[in-house]
Amino acid sequence: MNQQVVQLMEYIRTKTDFVPKVALVLGSGLGNFADHIQVECEISYSELDGFPVSTVPGHAGKFIFGYLGDVPIVCMKGRVHYYEGYTIDQVVLPARLMHAMGAEILFLTNAAGGIKHTYHAGSLALITDHISCFVPNPLIGPNDPDEGVRFPDMSHVYDKELQKIIRKTASDLSIDLDEGVYCQLTGPSFESPAEIRFLRTIGADLVGMSTVVEAITAVHMGMRVCGISLVSNLAAGISPVALSHEEVQESGDAAAPMFTKLVKESIVQF
Ligand code: HPA
């Protein structure tokens, strides 16, 4: 196991013995998700030596441990992004750490720009596949064979069974759930209209600045992965207005109740 993960786990085990089944990364719109959890313990990222701390407004950082129904979960309230200047290794450290805590499932959520024609601002989309070609691969460097294989298969990154549960939950709750292929770019600038036309041509439905590197890391370690994007805005050139971080946050807030319900009711069935 990664030496930094070993050291951080030693510290975490002085604070809690909690073993999560599900690790949930909270994106825009799910910031208050912890209100629905029976909280057992919280650990601020700032307590964790060398742990990356977000510099983005609205992304305050801590791990929250607790139960959703009978399911033990750890939530990441706040995550770091590559564009903040962290290395990809640092960006995926939280995923490695949650795996070391015992999490078997990584549930990724994010706000994304919508490229597909069926989306509108506020759409929820199940991530069915991804495009990682524009960000460094998180597995570059020496491979630890105890963790995973050198050349991991990425044919089924987003677990089919988990997708089935999420689709069925959305249907039972009468929540419209679209689907799509998510493409991670570095940011922090939003895309140009020409870049969005290019991304559509190569098969991207959703564009954002997170998620894919975490998903690759988790699959490599043998975790089951699922993800949902909140379409916070239509992508550049499709949207009639200029893109802004404020719009992303406002859409997140507006969709929060539905998004929260879908994630919560899905996880209790995992
Ligand atoms: N592009 C990239 N990332 C994003 C967007 C977008 O339009 N919206 C939210 N995150």
PDB file of C-alpha atoms and ligand atoms in Angstrom:
ATOM      1  CA  MET A   1       0.000   0.000   0.000  1.00  0.00           C
ATOM      2  CA  ASN A   2       1.089   3.576  -0.703  1.00  0.00           C
ATOM      3  CA  GLN A   3       3.234   4.817   2.239  1.00  0.00           C
ATOM      4  CA  GLN A   4       1.215   8.017   2.637  1.00  0.00           C
ATOM      5  CA  VAL A   5      -2.010   5.989   2.799  1.00  0.00           C
ATOM      6  CA  VAL A   6      -0.490   3.735   5.480  1.00  0.00           C
ATOM      7  CA  GLN A   7       0.466   6.745   7.596  1.00  0.00           C
ATOM      8  CA  LEU A   8      -2.894   8.467   7.164  1.00  0.00           C
ATOM      9  CA  MET A   9      -4.690   5.238   8.069  1.00  0.00           C
ATOM     10  CA  GLU A  10      -2.656   4.998  11.270  1.00  0.00           C
ATOM     11  CA  TYR A  11      -3.904   8.460  12.242  1.00  0.00           C
ATOM     12  CA  ILE A  12      -7.516   7.748  11.177  1.00  0.00           C
ATOM     13  CA  ARG A  13      -7.590   4.553  13.254  1.00  0.00           C
ATOM     14  CA  THR A  14      -6.680   6.608  16.345  1.00  0.00           C
ATOM     15  CA  LYS A  15      -9.923   8.535  15.709  1.00  0.00           C
ATOM     16  CA  THR A  16     -12.380   5.897  14.489  1.00  0.00           C
ATOM     17  CA  ASP A  17     -12.686   2.176  13.760  1.00  0.00           C
ATOM     18  CA  PHE A  18     -15.504   2.848  11.304  1.00  0.00           C
ATOM     19  CA  VAL A  19     -15.411   0.590   8.219  1.00  0.00           C
ATOM     20  CA  PRO A  20     -17.466   2.079   5.367  1.00  0.00           C
ATOM     21  CA  LYS A  21     -18.977  -0.046   2.614  1.00  0.00           C
ATOM     22  CA  VAL A  22     -19.655   2.921   0.332  1.00  0.00           C
ATOM     23  CA  ALA A  23     -17.421   5.938  -0.305  1.00  0.00           C
ATOM     24  CA  LEU A  24     -19.414   8.888  -1.606  1.00  0.00           C
ATOM     25  CA  VAL A  25     -17.817  11.950  -3.181  1.00  0.00           C
ATOM     26  CA  LEU A  26     -20.140  14.915  -2.898  1.00  0.00           C
ATOM     27  CA  GLY A  27     -20.152  17.297  -5.865  1.00  0.00           C
ATOM     28  CA  SER A  28     -22.042  20.577  -6.256  1.00  0.00           C
ATOM     29  CA  GLY A  29     -25.615  20.210  -5.092  1.00  0.00           C
ATOM     30  CA  LEU A  30     -24.892  17.521  -2.514  1.00  0.00           C
ATOM     31  CA  GLY A  31     -23.033  19.701  -0.038  1.00  0.00           C
ATOM     32  CA  ASN A  32     -25.693  19.205   2.630  1.00  0.00           C
ATOM     33  CA  PHE A  33     -26.046  15.477   2.047  1.00  0.00           C
ATOM     34  CA  ALA A  34     -24.613  14.746   5.490  1.00  0.00           C
ATOM     35  CA  ASP A  35     -27.863  16.081   7.019  1.00  0.00           C
ATOM     36  CA  HIS A  36     -29.373  12.736   5.948  1.00  0.00           C
ATOM     37  CA  ILE A  37     -26.696  10.578   7.507  1.00  0.00           C
ATOM     38  CA  GLN A  38     -26.673   9.183  11.012  1.00  0.00           C
ATOM     39  CA  VAL A  39     -23.232  10.654  11.689  1.00  0.00           C
ATOM     40  CA  GLU A  40     -20.739   8.676  13.783  1.00  0.00           C
ATOM     41  CA  CYS A  41     -17.579  10.712  13.307  1.00  0.00           C
ATOM     42  CA  GLU A  42     -16.034  13.509  11.232  1.00  0.00           C
ATOM     43  CA  ILE A  43     -12.410  14.147  10.299  1.00  0.00           C
ATOM     44  CA  SER A  44     -11.341  17.441   8.686  1.00  0.00           C
ATOM     45  CA  TYR A  45      -8.868  17.153   5.840  1.00  0.00           C
ATOM     46  CA  SER A  46      -6.770  19.783   7.621  1.00  0.00           C
ATOM     47  CA  GLU A  47      -6.096  17.233  10.400  1.00  0.00           C
ATOM     48  CA  LEU A  48      -4.553  14.843   7.886  1.00  0.00           C
ATOM     49  CA  ASP A  49      -0.863  15.413   7.307  1.00  0.00           C
ATOM     50  CA  GLY A  50      -0.122  16.196   3.633  1.00  0.00           C
ATOM     51  CA  PHE A  51      -3.761  15.742   2.604  1.00  0.00           C
ATOM     52  CA  PRO A  52      -4.858  18.018  -0.267  1.00  0.00           C
ATOM     53  CA  VAL A  53      -7.229  20.762   0.846  1.00  0.00           C
ATOM     54  CA  SER A  54      -9.556  22.479  -1.634  1.00  0.00           C
ATOM     55  CA  THR A  55      -8.961  26.086  -2.593  1.00  0.00           C
ATOM     56  CA  VAL A  56     -12.360  26.504  -4.335  1.00  0.00           C
ATOM     57  CA  PRO A  57     -15.188  28.430  -2.665  1.00  0.00           C
ATOM     58  CA  GLY A  58     -18.008  26.012  -1.751  1.00  0.00           C
ATOM     59  CA  HIS A  59     -15.736  22.967  -1.376  1.00  0.00           C
ATOM     60  CA  ALA A  60     -14.912  22.930   2.388  1.00  0.00           C
ATOM     61  CA  GLY A  61     -13.262  19.652   3.243  1.00  0.00           C
ATOM     62  CA  LYS A  62     -13.937  16.805   5.641  1.00  0.00           C
ATOM     63  CA  PHE A  63     -14.713  13.093   5.799  1.00  0.00           C
ATOM     64  CA  ILE A  64     -18.069  12.282   7.366  1.00  0.00           C
ATOM     65  CA  PHE A  65     -18.600   8.723   8.637  1.00  0.00           C
ATOM     66  CA  GLY A  66     -22.049   7.354   9.352  1.00  0.00           C
ATOM     67  CA  TYR A  67     -25.033   5.264   8.271  1.00  0.00           C
ATOM     68  CA  LEU A  68     -27.636   5.607   5.553  1.00  0.00           C
ATOM     69  CA  GLY A  69     -30.178   3.031   6.666  1.00  0.00           C
ATOM     70  CA  ASP A  70     -27.996   0.033   7.514  1.00  0.00           C
ATOM     71  CA  VAL A  71     -25.261   0.961   5.058  1.00  0.00           C
ATOM     72  CA  PRO A  72     -22.018   2.293   6.538  1.00  0.00           C
ATOM     73  CA  ILE A  73     -20.703   5.123   4.387  1.00  0.00           C
ATOM     74  CA  VAL A  74     -17.931   7.667   4.294  1.00  0.00           C
ATOM     75  CA  CYS A  75     -18.692  10.945   2.535  1.00  0.00           C
ATOM     76  CA  MET A  76     -16.161  13.350   1.152  1.00  0.00           C
ATOM     77  CA  LYS A  77     -17.523  16.812   1.643  1.00  0.00           C
ATOM     78  CA  GLY A  78     -15.215  18.713  -0.663  1.00  0.00           C
ATOM     79  CA  ARG A  79     -12.648  17.375  -3.107  1.00  0.00           C
ATOM     80  CA  VAL A  80      -9.575  18.774  -4.807  1.00  0.00           C
ATOM     81  CA  HIS A  81      -9.105  19.263  -8.515  1.00  0.00           C
ATOM     82  CA  TYR A  82      -6.070  19.004 -10.777  1.00  0.00           C
ATOM     83  CA  TYR A  83      -6.477  22.660 -11.836  1.00  0.00           C
ATOM     84  CA  GLU A  84      -5.770  23.769  -8.262  1.00  0.00           C
ATOM     85  CA  GLY A  85      -2.149  22.804  -8.851  1.00  0.00           C
ATOM     86  CA  TYR A  86      -2.177  19.446  -7.079  1.00  0.00           C
ATOM     87  CA  THR A  87      -0.620  16.449  -8.816  1.00  0.00           C
ATOM     88  CA  ILE A  88      -2.939  13.694 -10.060  1.00  0.00           C
ATOM     89  CA  ASP A  89      -1.434  11.520  -7.298  1.00  0.00           C
ATOM     90  CA  GLN A  90      -2.722  13.985  -4.712  1.00  0.00           C
ATOM     91  CA  VAL A  91      -6.101  14.257  -6.449  1.00  0.00           C
ATOM     92  CA  VAL A  92      -6.668  10.488  -6.162  1.00  0.00           C
ATOM     93  CA  LEU A  93      -5.214  10.106  -2.657  1.00  0.00           C
ATOM     94  CA  PRO A  94      -8.686  10.392  -1.047  1.00  0.00           C
ATOM     95  CA  ALA A  95      -9.990   7.504  -3.186  1.00  0.00           C
ATOM     96  CA  ARG A  96      -7.005   5.384  -2.141  1.00  0.00           C
ATOM     97  CA  LEU A  97      -7.579   6.294   1.480  1.00  0.00           C
ATOM     98  CA  MET A  98     -11.295   5.434   1.430  1.00  0.00           C
ATOM     99  CA  HIS A  99     -10.430   2.080  -0.138  1.00  0.00           C
ATOM    100  CA  ALA A 100      -7.925   1.498   2.681  1.00  0.00           C
ATOM    101  CA  MET A 101     -10.690   2.320   5.200  1.00  0.00           C
ATOM    102  CA  GLY A 102     -12.593  -0.630   3.741  1.00  0.00           C
ATOM    103  CA  ALA A 103     -14.894   0.940   1.150  1.00  0.00           C
ATOM    104  CA  GLU A 104     -15.907  -1.473  -1.616  1.00  0.00           C
ATOM    105  CA  ILE A 105     -17.951   0.966  -3.677  1.00  0.00           C
ATOM    106  CA  LEU A 106     -16.988   4.429  -4.894  1.00  0.00           C
ATOM    107  CA  PHE A 107     -19.974   6.654  -5.722  1.00  0.00           C
ATOM    108  CA  LEU A 108     -18.841   9.747  -7.622  1.00  0.00           C
ATOM    109  CA  THR A 109     -21.000  12.821  -8.105  1.00  0.00           C
ATOM    110  CA  ASN A 110     -20.197  16.051  -9.876  1.00  0.00           C
ATOM    111  CA  ALA A 111     -21.531  19.088 -11.677  1.00  0.00           C
ATOM    112  CA  ALA A 112     -20.958  18.935 -15.410  1.00  0.00           C
ATOM    113  CA  GLY A 113     -21.521  20.863 -18.595  1.00  0.00           C
ATOM    114  CA  GLY A 114     -24.173  19.210 -20.746  1.00  0.00           C
ATOM    115  CA  ILE A 115     -23.328  18.425 -24.368  1.00  0.00           C
ATOM    116  CA  LYS A 116     -26.052  15.908 -25.288  1.00  0.00           C
ATOM    117  CA  HIS A 117     -29.164  17.393 -26.916  1.00  0.00           C
ATOM    118  CA  THR A 118     -31.593  15.834 -24.453  1.00  0.00           C
ATOM    119  CA  TYR A 119     -30.088  17.697 -21.454  1.00  0.00           C
ATOM    120  CA  HIS A 120     -31.191  20.923 -19.853  1.00  0.00           C
ATOM    121  CA  ALA A 121     -29.691  22.798 -16.913  1.00  0.00           C
ATOM    122  CA  GLY A 122     -30.728  20.738 -13.901  1.00  0.00           C
ATOM    123  CA  SER A 123     -30.764  17.332 -15.659  1.00  0.00           C
ATOM    124  CA  LEU A 124     -29.369  14.368 -13.768  1.00  0.00           C
ATOM    125  CA  ALA A 125     -27.330  11.919 -15.830  1.00  0.00           C
ATOM    126  CA  LEU A 126     -26.046   8.486 -14.888  1.00  0.00           C
ATOM    127  CA  ILE A 127     -22.428   8.149 -16.015  1.00  0.00           C
ATOM    128  CA  THR A 128     -22.153   5.070 -18.233  1.00  0.00           C
ATOM    129  CA  ASP A 129     -18.581   5.504 -19.492  1.00  0.00           C
ATOM    130  CA  HIS A 130     -15.834   8.089 -19.647  1.00  0.00           C
ATOM    131  CA  ILE A 131     -13.103   9.687 -21.739  1.00  0.00           C
ATOM    132  CA  SER A 132      -9.835  10.171 -19.862  1.00  0.00           C
ATOM    133  CA  CYS A 133      -7.494  11.177 -22.692  1.00  0.00           C
ATOM    134  CA  PHE A 134      -7.069  14.829 -21.708  1.00  0.00           C
ATOM    135  CA  VAL A 135      -5.777  14.356 -18.156  1.00  0.00           C
ATOM    136  CA  PRO A 136      -2.724  12.417 -16.917  1.00  0.00           C
ATOM    137  CA  ASN A 137      -3.458   8.810 -16.026  1.00  0.00           C
ATOM    138  CA  PRO A 138      -3.421   8.370 -12.230  1.00  0.00           C
ATOM    139  CA  LEU A 139      -1.695   4.977 -12.534  1.00  0.00           C
ATOM    140  CA  ILE A 140       1.470   6.330 -14.181  1.00  0.00           C
ATOM    141  CA  GLY A 141       4.495   5.312 -12.117  1.00  0.00           C
ATOM    142  CA  PRO A 142       5.515   2.084 -10.387  1.00  0.00           C
ATOM    143  CA  ASN A 143       2.659  -0.412 -10.020  1.00  0.00           C
ATOM    144  CA  ASP A 144       1.989  -2.133  -6.713  1.00  0.00           C
ATOM    145  CA  PRO A 145       0.815  -5.639  -7.735  1.00  0.00           C
ATOM    146  CA  ASP A 146      -0.893  -6.063  -4.342  1.00  0.00           C
ATOM    147  CA  GLU A 147      -3.124  -3.148  -5.304  1.00  0.00           C
ATOM    148  CA  GLY A 148      -3.940  -4.016  -8.911  1.00  0.00           C
ATOM    149  CA  VAL A 149      -2.581  -5.086 -12.282  1.00  0.00           C
ATOM    150  CA  ARG A 150      -0.214  -2.988 -14.410  1.00  0.00           C
ATOM    151  CA  PHE A 151      -2.652  -2.704 -17.333  1.00  0.00           C
ATOM    152  CA  PRO A 152      -6.153  -2.686 -15.853  1.00  0.00           C
ATOM    153  CA  ASP A 153      -9.171  -3.278 -18.072  1.00  0.00           C
ATOM    154  CA  MET A 154     -11.487  -0.281 -18.399  1.00  0.00           C
ATOM    155  CA  SER A 155     -14.292  -1.979 -20.361  1.00  0.00           C
ATOM    156  CA  HIS A 156     -16.762  -1.726 -17.479  1.00  0.00           C
ATOM    157  CA  VAL A 157     -15.648   1.116 -15.214  1.00  0.00           C
ATOM    158  CA  TYR A 158     -19.191   1.991 -14.111  1.00  0.00           C
ATOM    159  CA  ASP A 159     -20.630  -1.112 -12.471  1.00  0.00           C
ATOM    160  CA  LYS A 160     -23.625  -2.540 -14.337  1.00  0.00           C
ATOM    161  CA  GLU A 161     -25.431  -3.765 -11.202  1.00  0.00           C
ATOM    162  CA  LEU A 162     -25.065  -0.401  -9.465  1.00  0.00           C
ATOM    163  CA  GLN A 163     -26.316   1.340 -12.611  1.00  0.00           C
ATOM    164  CA  LYS A 164     -29.355  -0.934 -12.585  1.00  0.00           C
ATOM    165  CA  ILE A 165     -30.144  -0.046  -8.964  1.00  0.00           C
ATOM    166  CA  ILE A 166     -29.778   3.687  -9.629  1.00  0.00           C
ATOM    167  CA  ARG A 167     -31.987   3.550 -12.761  1.00  0.00           C
ATOM    168  CA  LYS A 168     -34.677   1.583 -10.918  1.00  0.00           C
ATOM    169  CA  THR A 169     -34.521   3.949  -7.923  1.00  0.00           C
ATOM    170  CA  ALA A 170     -34.957   6.971 -10.209  1.00  0.00           C
ATOM    171  CA  SER A 171     -37.902   5.312 -11.881  1.00  0.00           C
ATOM    172  CA  ASP A 172     -39.522   4.387  -8.530  1.00  0.00           C
ATOM    173  CA  LEU A 173     -39.094   7.982  -7.329  1.00  0.00           C
ATOM    174  CA  SER A 174     -40.344   9.435 -10.671  1.00  0.00           C
ATOM    175  CA  ILE A 175     -37.038  11.258 -11.089  1.00  0.00           C
ATOM    176  CA  ASP A 176     -35.936  11.859 -14.691  1.00  0.00           C
ATOM    177  CA  LEU A 177     -32.520  10.294 -15.061  1.00  0.00           C
ATOM    178  CA  ASP A 178     -30.692  10.713 -18.358  1.00  0.00           C
ATOM    179  CA  GLU A 179     -27.367   9.000 -19.071  1.00  0.00           C
ATOM    180  CA  GLY A 180     -24.099   9.849 -20.702  1.00  0.00           C
ATOM    181  CA  VAL A 181     -20.387   9.565 -21.289  1.00  0.00           C
ATOM    182  CA  TYR A 182     -18.376  11.917 -19.078  1.00  0.00           C
ATOM    183  CA  CYS A 183     -15.169  13.536 -20.310  1.00  0.00           C
ATOM    184  CA  GLN A 184     -12.697  15.008 -17.823  1.00  0.00           C
ATOM    185  CA  LEU A 185     -10.662  18.031 -18.905  1.00  0.00           C
ATOM    186  CA  THR A 186      -8.133  19.826 -16.734  1.00  0.00           C
ATOM    187  CA  GLY A 187      -9.948  23.182 -16.495  1.00  0.00           C
ATOM    188  CA  PRO A 188      -9.958  25.654 -14.907  1.00  0.00           C
ATOM    189  CA  SER A 189     -11.103  27.580 -17.978  1.00  0.00           C
ATOM    190  CA  PHE A 190     -14.419  26.377 -19.341  1.00  0.00           C
ATOM    191  CA  GLU A 191     -14.366  25.007 -22.892  1.00  0.00           C
ATOM    192  CA  SER A 192     -14.669  27.018 -26.087  1.00  0.00           C
ATOM    193  CA  PRO A 193     -17.610  26.272 -28.423  1.00  0.00           C
ATOM    194  CA  ALA A 194     -15.159  24.653 -30.885  1.00  0.00           C
ATOM    195  CA  GLU A 195     -13.876  22.369 -28.119  1.00  0.00           C
ATOM    196  CA  ILE A 196     -17.440  21.366 -27.270  1.00  0.00           C
ATOM    197  CA  ARG A 197     -18.129  20.501 -30.937  1.00  0.00           C
ATOM    198  CA  PHE A 198     -14.942  18.407 -30.870  1.00  0.00           C
ATOM    199  CA  LEU A 199     -15.969  16.663 -27.633  1.00  0.00           C
ATOM    200  CA  ARG A 200     -19.407  15.858 -29.042  1.00  0.00           C
ATOM    201  CA  THR A 201     -17.769  14.370 -32.143  1.00  0.00           C
ATOM    202  CA  ILE A 202     -15.590  12.054 -30.057  1.00  0.00           C
ATOM    203  CA  GLY A 203     -18.553  10.788 -28.057  1.00  0.00           C
ATOM    204  CA  ALA A 204     -18.711  12.936 -24.923  1.00  0.00           C
ATOM    205  CA  ASP A 205     -22.115  13.835 -23.472  1.00  0.00           C
ATOM    206  CA  LEU A 206     -20.908  15.491 -20.272  1.00  0.00           C
ATOM    207  CA  VAL A 207     -17.816  17.569 -19.592  1.00  0.00           C
ATOM    208  CA  GLY A 208     -16.224  18.412 -16.277  1.00  0.00           C
ATOM    209  CA  MET A 209     -13.016  18.740 -14.304  1.00  0.00           C
ATOM    210  CA  SER A 210     -13.112  15.721 -11.968  1.00  0.00           C
ATOM    211  CA  THR A 211     -14.268  12.113 -11.506  1.00  0.00           C
ATOM    212  CA  VAL A 212     -12.477  10.124 -14.210  1.00  0.00           C
ATOM    213  CA  VAL A 213      -9.093   9.936 -12.483  1.00  0.00           C
ATOM    214  CA  GLU A 214     -10.806   8.818  -9.280  1.00  0.00           C
ATOM    215  CA  ALA A 215     -12.801   6.195 -11.208  1.00  0.00           C
ATOM    216  CA  ILE A 216      -9.676   4.756 -12.862  1.00  0.00           C
ATOM    217  CA  THR A 217      -7.860   4.578  -9.515  1.00  0.00           C
ATOM    218  CA  ALA A 218     -10.806   2.841  -7.866  1.00  0.00           C
ATOM    219  CA  VAL A 219     -11.240   0.246 -10.631  1.00  0.00           C
ATOM    220  CA  HIS A 220      -7.524  -0.515 -10.473  1.00  0.00           C
ATOM    221  CA  MET A 221      -7.925  -1.258  -6.741  1.00  0.00           C
ATOM    222  CA  GLY A 222     -10.918  -3.517  -7.408  1.00  0.00           C
ATOM    223  CA  MET A 223     -13.637  -1.172  -6.201  1.00  0.00           C
ATOM    224  CA  ARG A 224     -17.063  -1.051  -7.842  1.00  0.00           C
ATOM    225  CA  VAL A 225     -17.735   2.422  -9.221  1.00  0.00           C
ATOM    226  CA  CYS A 226     -20.824   4.428 -10.095  1.00  0.00           C
ATOM    227  CA  GLY A 227     -21.426   8.091 -10.824  1.00  0.00           C
ATOM    228  CA  ILE A 228     -24.082  10.690 -11.432  1.00  0.00           C
ATOM    229  CA  SER A 229     -23.611  14.131 -12.990  1.00  0.00           C
ATOM    230  CA  LEU A 230     -25.797  17.093 -12.354  1.00  0.00           C
ATOM    231  CA  VAL A 231     -25.930  19.099 -15.585  1.00  0.00           C
ATOM    232  CA  SER A 232     -25.378  22.512 -14.055  1.00  0.00           C
ATOM    233  CA  ASN A 233     -25.259  24.290 -17.401  1.00  0.00           C
ATOM    234  CA  LEU A 234     -25.419  23.538 -21.078  1.00  0.00           C
ATOM    235  CA  ALA A 235     -21.872  23.492 -22.439  1.00  0.00           C
ATOM    236  CA  ALA A 236     -20.256  26.461 -24.207  1.00  0.00           C
ATOM    237  CA  GLY A 237     -21.818  27.320 -27.559  1.00  0.00           C
ATOM    238  CA  ILE A 238     -24.998  25.410 -26.642  1.00  0.00           C
ATOM    239  CA  SER A 239     -25.745  27.679 -23.708  1.00  0.00           C
ATOM    240  CA  PRO A 240     -26.990  31.115 -24.820  1.00  0.00           C
ATOM    241  CA  VAL A 241     -25.174  32.743 -21.875  1.00  0.00           C
ATOM    242  CA  ALA A 242     -21.551  32.895 -20.695  1.00  0.00           C
ATOM    243  CA  LEU A 243     -20.599  30.149 -18.226  1.00  0.00           C
ATOM    244  CA  SER A 244     -19.825  30.951 -14.621  1.00  0.00           C
ATOM    245  CA  HIS A 245     -19.019  29.157 -11.378  1.00  0.00           C
ATOM    246  CA  GLU A 246     -21.994  30.960  -9.813  1.00  0.00           C
ATOM    247  CA  GLU A 247     -24.360  29.328 -12.344  1.00  0.00           C
ATOM    248  CA  VAL A 248     -22.859  25.928 -11.500  1.00  0.00           C
ATOM    249  CA  GLN A 249     -23.509  26.499  -7.791  1.00  0.00           C
ATOM    250  CA  GLU A 250     -27.029  27.876  -8.307  1.00  0.00           C
ATOM    251  CA  SER A 251     -28.086  24.882 -10.417  1.00  0.00           C
ATOM    252  CA  GLY A 252     -26.548  22.624  -7.802  1.00  0.00           C
ATOM    253  CA  ASP A 253     -28.624  24.247  -5.080  1.00  0.00           C
ATOM    254  CA  ALA A 254     -31.820  24.075  -7.175  1.00  0.00           C
ATOM    255  CA  ALA A 255     -31.431  20.378  -8.001  1.00  0.00           C
ATOM    256  CA  ALA A 256     -30.178  19.446  -4.539  1.00  0.00           C
ATOM    257  CA  PRO A 257     -33.383  17.901  -3.106  1.00  0.00           C
ATOM    258  CA  MET A 258     -33.928  15.559  -6.069  1.00  0.00           C
ATOM    259  CA  PHE A 259     -30.249  14.701  -6.395  1.00  0.00           C
ATOM    260  CA  THR A 260     -30.035  13.962  -2.658  1.00  0.00           C
ATOM    261  CA  LYS A 261     -33.112  11.741  -2.753  1.00  0.00           C
ATOM    262  CA  LEU A 262     -31.807   9.711  -5.680  1.00  0.00           C
ATOM    263  CA  VAL A 263     -28.358   9.168  -4.155  1.00  0.00           C
ATOM    264  CA  LYS A 264     -29.732   8.361  -0.715  1.00  0.00           C
ATOM    265  CA  GLU A 265     -32.389   5.885  -1.874  1.00  0.00           C
ATOM    266  CA  SER A 266     -29.912   4.201  -4.225  1.00  0.00           C
ATOM    267  CA  ILE A 267     -27.240   3.715  -1.567  1.00  0.00           C
ATOM    268  CA  VAL A 268     -29.590   2.055   0.918  1.00  0.00           C
ATOM    269  CA  GLN A 269     -30.039  -0.679  -1.712  1.00  0.00           C
ATOM    270  CA  PHE A 270     -26.314  -1.195  -2.376  1.00  0.00           C
TER     271      PHE A 270
HETATM  272  N1  HPA B   1     -17.396  22.600 -18.340  1.00  0.00           N
HETATM  273  C1  HPA B   1     -16.496  22.011 -17.532  1.00  0.00           C
HETATM  274  N2  HPA B   1     -16.754  21.743 -16.247  1.00  0.00           N
HETATM  275  C2  HPA B   1     -17.946  22.067 -15.769  1.00  0.00           C
HETATM  276  C3  HPA B   1     -18.930  22.688 -16.557  1.00  0.00           C
HETATM  277  C4  HPA B   1     -18.633  22.968 -17.915  1.00  0.00           C
HETATM  278  O1  HPA B   1     -19.451  23.510 -18.687  1.00  0.00           O
HETATM  279  N3  HPA B   1     -20.013  22.880 -15.760  1.00  0.00           N
HETATM  280  C5  HPA B   1     -19.699  22.381 -14.536  1.00  0.00           C
HETATM  281  N4  HPA B   1     -18.449  21.897 -14.526  1.00  0.00           N
END
